[in-house]
Amino acid sequence: MRHKGRITNTVIGALIILTGAAFIASCEKYSYIVETVNPVDTVHFQTEIQPIFTANCITCHRGTRNPDLRDGNSYESLTTGGYVTLPAESSRIYSKITSSSHEAFTLPVEKQKILIWIQQGARDN
Ligand code: HEC
């Protein structure tokens, strides 16, 4: 009787550990899914880039600080200010959004969109 009880406890213990391990593994699987942009797809300034600026930048870059990233002003400000030159990786805007002062303002996928948009010619599309 006592022997049987010990086996039952061992089995229950093993099940708890296995369930825990499966739970942790399932969490990990989801945390490693990173959203990425296919570089072959066209990135559109009006519908994909400007919303990033509007949501993350214009609290500070609203006219008094360069570049002016408000809707309607940003394209002109970025191109005439020389922020979106090739190679895209060393452009002033990409360097800034990946630097320590600005890194936290955008998600990895947003940084990637800006990079690809510049690589595709930084068009007002
Ligand atoms: C909390 C305020 C704040 C936010 C939000 C912010 N910036 Fe800035 N940004 C600054 C300040 C202050 C400077 C000047 C100091 C420096 O270069 O870090 C600056 C500088 C820059 C520069 C360099 C300007 C130059 O002429 O060299 C760029 C490019 C830039 N920001 C882009 C962005 C973009 C894109 C976003 C949104 C993803 C953003 N910033 C969000 C405060 C901000």
PDB file of C-alpha atoms and ligand atoms in Angstrom:
ATOM      1  CA  MET A   1       0.000   0.000   0.000  1.00  0.00           C
ATOM      2  CA  ARG A   2       2.684   2.501   1.023  1.00  0.00           C
ATOM      3  CA  HIS A   3       4.834   1.373  -1.879  1.00  0.00           C
ATOM      4  CA  LYS A   4       1.963   1.987  -4.327  1.00  0.00           C
ATOM      5  CA  GLY A   5       1.454   5.473  -2.880  1.00  0.00           C
ATOM      6  CA  ARG A   6       5.063   6.367  -3.527  1.00  0.00           C
ATOM      7  CA  ILE A   7       4.826   5.272  -7.162  1.00  0.00           C
ATOM      8  CA  THR A   8       1.661   7.341  -7.614  1.00  0.00           C
ATOM      9  CA  ASN A   9       3.431  10.357  -6.136  1.00  0.00           C
ATOM     10  CA  THR A  10       6.384   9.850  -8.449  1.00  0.00           C
ATOM     11  CA  VAL A  11       4.085   9.631 -11.475  1.00  0.00           C
ATOM     12  CA  ILE A  12       2.162  12.749 -10.462  1.00  0.00           C
ATOM     13  CA  GLY A  13       5.421  14.577  -9.822  1.00  0.00           C
ATOM     14  CA  ALA A  14       6.768  13.640 -13.237  1.00  0.00           C
ATOM     15  CA  LEU A  15       3.525  14.786 -14.896  1.00  0.00           C
ATOM     16  CA  ILE A  16       3.709  18.164 -13.154  1.00  0.00           C
ATOM     17  CA  ILE A  17       7.305  18.653 -14.282  1.00  0.00           C
ATOM     18  CA  LEU A  18       6.497  17.616 -17.866  1.00  0.00           C
ATOM     19  CA  THR A  19       3.466  19.915 -18.027  1.00  0.00           C
ATOM     20  CA  GLY A  20       5.583  22.784 -16.681  1.00  0.00           C
ATOM     21  CA  ALA A  21       8.305  22.092 -19.224  1.00  0.00           C
ATOM     22  CA  ALA A  22       5.779  21.970 -22.065  1.00  0.00           C
ATOM     23  CA  PHE A  23       4.238  25.233 -20.868  1.00  0.00           C
ATOM     24  CA  ILE A  24       7.593  27.007 -20.720  1.00  0.00           C
ATOM     25  CA  ALA A  25       8.568  25.599 -24.134  1.00  0.00           C
ATOM     26  CA  SER A  26       5.316  26.852 -25.665  1.00  0.00           C
ATOM     27  CA  CYS A  27       5.871  30.344 -24.254  1.00  0.00           C
ATOM     28  CA  GLU A  28       9.381  30.438 -25.600  1.00  0.00           C
ATOM     29  CA  LYS A  29       8.231  29.426 -29.049  1.00  0.00           C
ATOM     30  CA  TYR A  30       5.934  32.458 -29.252  1.00  0.00           C
ATOM     31  CA  SER A  31       8.438  34.944 -27.863  1.00  0.00           C
ATOM     32  CA  TYR A  32      10.827  34.070 -30.692  1.00  0.00           C
ATOM     33  CA  ILE A  33       8.421  34.868 -33.528  1.00  0.00           C
ATOM     34  CA  VAL A  34       9.794  38.175 -34.827  1.00  0.00           C
ATOM     35  CA  GLU A  35       7.812  40.155 -37.358  1.00  0.00           C
ATOM     36  CA  THR A  36       9.890  40.952 -40.432  1.00  0.00           C
ATOM     37  CA  VAL A  37       9.390  42.729 -43.743  1.00  0.00           C
ATOM     38  CA  ASN A  38      10.018  41.006 -47.057  1.00  0.00           C
ATOM     39  CA  PRO A  39      12.512  43.325 -48.827  1.00  0.00           C
ATOM     40  CA  VAL A  40      10.909  42.451 -52.163  1.00  0.00           C
ATOM     41  CA  ASP A  41       7.609  44.071 -51.131  1.00  0.00           C
ATOM     42  CA  THR A  42       7.295  47.788 -51.806  1.00  0.00           C
ATOM     43  CA  VAL A  43       7.234  49.879 -48.632  1.00  0.00           C
ATOM     44  CA  HIS A  44       4.865  52.842 -48.975  1.00  0.00           C
ATOM     45  CA  PHE A  45       5.712  56.164 -47.407  1.00  0.00           C
ATOM     46  CA  GLN A  46       2.179  57.450 -46.888  1.00  0.00           C
ATOM     47  CA  THR A  47       0.639  54.305 -45.407  1.00  0.00           C
ATOM     48  CA  GLU A  48       3.612  52.610 -43.699  1.00  0.00           C
ATOM     49  CA  ILE A  49       6.361  55.134 -42.888  1.00  0.00           C
ATOM     50  CA  GLN A  50       4.431  58.282 -41.939  1.00  0.00           C
ATOM     51  CA  PRO A  51       2.303  56.374 -39.366  1.00  0.00           C
ATOM     52  CA  ILE A  52       5.556  55.314 -37.621  1.00  0.00           C
ATOM     53  CA  PHE A  53       6.608  58.984 -37.368  1.00  0.00           C
ATOM     54  CA  THR A  54       3.149  60.103 -36.300  1.00  0.00           C
ATOM     55  CA  ALA A  55       2.967  57.505 -33.539  1.00  0.00           C
ATOM     56  CA  ASN A  56       6.554  57.663 -32.261  1.00  0.00           C
ATOM     57  CA  CYS A  57       8.346  60.862 -33.233  1.00  0.00           C
ATOM     58  CA  ILE A  58       6.171  63.942 -33.458  1.00  0.00           C
ATOM     59  CA  THR A  59       5.951  64.502 -29.710  1.00  0.00           C
ATOM     60  CA  CYS A  60       9.473  65.907 -30.167  1.00  0.00           C
ATOM     61  CA  HIS A  61       9.926  66.402 -33.932  1.00  0.00           C
ATOM     62  CA  ARG A  62       6.983  68.699 -34.563  1.00  0.00           C
ATOM     63  CA  GLY A  63       8.601  71.615 -36.378  1.00  0.00           C
ATOM     64  CA  THR A  64      10.951  73.159 -33.856  1.00  0.00           C
ATOM     65  CA  ARG A  65      13.381  70.240 -33.987  1.00  0.00           C
ATOM     66  CA  ASN A  66      14.846  68.805 -37.201  1.00  0.00           C
ATOM     67  CA  PRO A  67      13.713  66.726 -38.967  1.00  0.00           C
ATOM     68  CA  ASP A  68      10.084  67.891 -38.912  1.00  0.00           C
ATOM     69  CA  LEU A  69       8.230  64.562 -38.947  1.00  0.00           C
ATOM     70  CA  ARG A  70       4.652  65.811 -38.994  1.00  0.00           C
ATOM     71  CA  ASP A  71       2.357  64.452 -41.675  1.00  0.00           C
ATOM     72  CA  GLY A  72       2.652  66.692 -44.737  1.00  0.00           C
ATOM     73  CA  ASN A  73       6.083  68.100 -43.759  1.00  0.00           C
ATOM     74  CA  SER A  74       8.164  64.989 -43.131  1.00  0.00           C
ATOM     75  CA  TYR A  75       8.964  63.949 -46.715  1.00  0.00           C
ATOM     76  CA  GLU A  76      10.279  67.377 -47.643  1.00  0.00           C
ATOM     77  CA  SER A  77      12.157  67.714 -44.363  1.00  0.00           C
ATOM     78  CA  LEU A  78      13.839  64.310 -44.729  1.00  0.00           C
ATOM     79  CA  THR A  79      14.860  64.668 -48.378  1.00  0.00           C
ATOM     80  CA  THR A  80      16.045  68.283 -48.362  1.00  0.00           C
ATOM     81  CA  GLY A  81      17.732  67.749 -44.993  1.00  0.00           C
ATOM     82  CA  GLY A  82      19.778  64.840 -46.373  1.00  0.00           C
ATOM     83  CA  TYR A  83      18.461  62.281 -43.876  1.00  0.00           C
ATOM     84  CA  VAL A  84      17.567  59.499 -46.323  1.00  0.00           C
ATOM     85  CA  THR A  85      20.700  58.969 -48.428  1.00  0.00           C
ATOM     86  CA  LEU A  86      22.202  55.700 -49.646  1.00  0.00           C
ATOM     87  CA  PRO A  87      23.621  53.410 -48.386  1.00  0.00           C
ATOM     88  CA  ALA A  88      20.505  53.230 -46.229  1.00  0.00           C
ATOM     89  CA  GLU A  89      22.337  51.692 -43.253  1.00  0.00           C
ATOM     90  CA  SER A  90      24.441  54.830 -42.828  1.00  0.00           C
ATOM     91  CA  SER A  91      21.700  57.354 -43.640  1.00  0.00           C
ATOM     92  CA  ARG A  92      21.223  59.962 -40.906  1.00  0.00           C
ATOM     93  CA  ILE A  93      17.727  58.795 -40.024  1.00  0.00           C
ATOM     94  CA  TYR A  94      18.579  55.081 -39.817  1.00  0.00           C
ATOM     95  CA  SER A  95      21.768  55.802 -37.838  1.00  0.00           C
ATOM     96  CA  LYS A  96      19.724  57.872 -35.415  1.00  0.00           C
ATOM     97  CA  ILE A  97      16.862  55.405 -34.885  1.00  0.00           C
ATOM     98  CA  THR A  98      19.384  52.630 -34.158  1.00  0.00           C
ATOM     99  CA  SER A  99      21.499  54.796 -31.815  1.00  0.00           C
ATOM    100  CA  SER A 100      21.177  54.582 -28.026  1.00  0.00           C
ATOM    101  CA  SER A 101      19.241  57.873 -27.724  1.00  0.00           C
ATOM    102  CA  HIS A 102      16.527  56.773 -30.200  1.00  0.00           C
ATOM    103  CA  GLU A 103      16.659  52.968 -30.223  1.00  0.00           C
ATOM    104  CA  ALA A 104      13.646  52.581 -27.916  1.00  0.00           C
ATOM    105  CA  PHE A 105      11.254  54.738 -29.965  1.00  0.00           C
ATOM    106  CA  THR A 106      10.671  52.131 -32.708  1.00  0.00           C
ATOM    107  CA  LEU A 107      10.166  48.371 -32.922  1.00  0.00           C
ATOM    108  CA  PRO A 108      12.657  46.243 -34.902  1.00  0.00           C
ATOM    109  CA  VAL A 109      10.075  45.795 -37.674  1.00  0.00           C
ATOM    110  CA  GLU A 110       9.573  49.572 -37.901  1.00  0.00           C
ATOM    111  CA  LYS A 111      13.322  50.167 -38.174  1.00  0.00           C
ATOM    112  CA  GLN A 112      13.436  47.541 -40.908  1.00  0.00           C
ATOM    113  CA  LYS A 113      10.592  49.220 -42.811  1.00  0.00           C
ATOM    114  CA  ILE A 114      12.401  52.572 -42.745  1.00  0.00           C
ATOM    115  CA  LEU A 115      15.620  50.905 -43.902  1.00  0.00           C
ATOM    116  CA  ILE A 116      13.923  49.129 -46.820  1.00  0.00           C
ATOM    117  CA  TRP A 117      11.986  52.256 -47.798  1.00  0.00           C
ATOM    118  CA  ILE A 118      15.312  54.137 -48.129  1.00  0.00           C
ATOM    119  CA  GLN A 119      16.898  51.215 -50.034  1.00  0.00           C
ATOM    120  CA  GLN A 120      13.959  51.359 -52.436  1.00  0.00           C
ATOM    121  CA  GLY A 121      14.743  55.007 -53.185  1.00  0.00           C
ATOM    122  CA  ALA A 122      12.931  56.882 -50.374  1.00  0.00           C
ATOM    123  CA  ARG A 123      10.003  57.658 -52.633  1.00  0.00           C
ATOM    124  CA  ASP A 124       6.939  59.734 -51.754  1.00  0.00           C
ATOM    125  CA  ASN A 125       4.723  56.747 -52.578  1.00  0.00           C
TER     126      ASN A 125
HETATM  127  C1  HEC B   1      11.609  62.287 -26.653  1.00  0.00           C
HETATM  128  C2  HEC B   1      11.893  63.168 -27.758  1.00  0.00           C
HETATM  129  C3  HEC B   1      12.232  62.526 -29.092  1.00  0.00           C
HETATM  130  C4  HEC B   1      11.542  61.566 -29.789  1.00  0.00           C
HETATM  131  C5  HEC B   1      10.281  60.821 -29.378  1.00  0.00           C
HETATM  132  C6  HEC B   1      12.252  61.374 -31.012  1.00  0.00           C
HETATM  133  N1  HEC B   1      13.351  62.200 -31.085  1.00  0.00           N
HETATM  134 FE1  HEC B   1      14.656  62.385 -32.628  1.00  0.00          FE
HETATM  135  N2  HEC B   1      15.739  63.714 -31.578  1.00  0.00           N
HETATM  136  C7  HEC B   1      15.422  64.199 -30.323  1.00  0.00           C
HETATM  137  C8  HEC B   1      16.486  65.086 -29.872  1.00  0.00           C
HETATM  138  C9  HEC B   1      16.510  65.797 -28.533  1.00  0.00           C
HETATM  139  C10 HEC B   1      17.429  65.143 -30.916  1.00  0.00           C
HETATM  140  C11 HEC B   1      18.747  65.938 -30.938  1.00  0.00           C
HETATM  141  C12 HEC B   1      19.785  65.224 -30.112  1.00  0.00           C
HETATM  142  C13 HEC B   1      20.217  63.942 -30.770  1.00  0.00           C
HETATM  143  O1  HEC B   1      20.705  63.977 -31.914  1.00  0.00           O
HETATM  144  O2  HEC B   1      20.000  62.873 -30.165  1.00  0.00           O
HETATM  145  C14 HEC B   1      16.934  64.267 -31.965  1.00  0.00           C
HETATM  146  C15 HEC B   1      17.591  64.054 -33.148  1.00  0.00           C
HETATM  147  C16 HEC B   1      17.088  63.301 -34.182  1.00  0.00           C
HETATM  148  C17 HEC B   1      17.724  63.158 -35.478  1.00  0.00           C
HETATM  149  C18 HEC B   1      19.033  63.810 -35.898  1.00  0.00           C
HETATM  150  C19 HEC B   1      18.781  65.233 -36.311  1.00  0.00           C
HETATM  151  C20 HEC B   1      19.984  65.859 -36.984  1.00  0.00           C
HETATM  152  O3  HEC B   1      19.777  66.899 -37.652  1.00  0.00           O
HETATM  153  O4  HEC B   1      21.090  65.334 -36.871  1.00  0.00           O
HETATM  154  C21 HEC B   1      16.925  62.363 -36.243  1.00  0.00           C
HETATM  155  C22 HEC B   1      17.161  61.946 -37.683  1.00  0.00           C
HETATM  156  C23 HEC B   1      15.810  61.979 -35.412  1.00  0.00           C
HETATM  157  N3  HEC B   1      15.934  62.554 -34.170  1.00  0.00           N
HETATM  158  C24 HEC B   1      14.789  61.146 -35.815  1.00  0.00           C
HETATM  159  C25 HEC B   1      13.774  60.700 -34.986  1.00  0.00           C
HETATM  160  C26 HEC B   1      12.783  59.737 -35.396  1.00  0.00           C
HETATM  161  C27 HEC B   1      12.678  59.086 -36.762  1.00  0.00           C
HETATM  162  C28 HEC B   1      11.971  59.541 -34.309  1.00  0.00           C
HETATM  163  C29 HEC B   1      10.804  58.591 -34.168  1.00  0.00           C
HETATM  164  C30 HEC B   1      11.057  57.216 -34.481  1.00  0.00           C
HETATM  165  C31 HEC B   1      12.456  60.391 -33.242  1.00  0.00           C
HETATM  166  N4  HEC B   1      13.539  61.073 -33.687  1.00  0.00           N
HETATM  167  C32 HEC B   1      11.867  60.484 -31.992  1.00  0.00           C
HETATM  168  C33 HEC B   1      14.305  63.886 -29.587  1.00  0.00           C
HETATM  169  C34 HEC B   1      13.367  62.927 -29.916  1.00  0.00           C
END
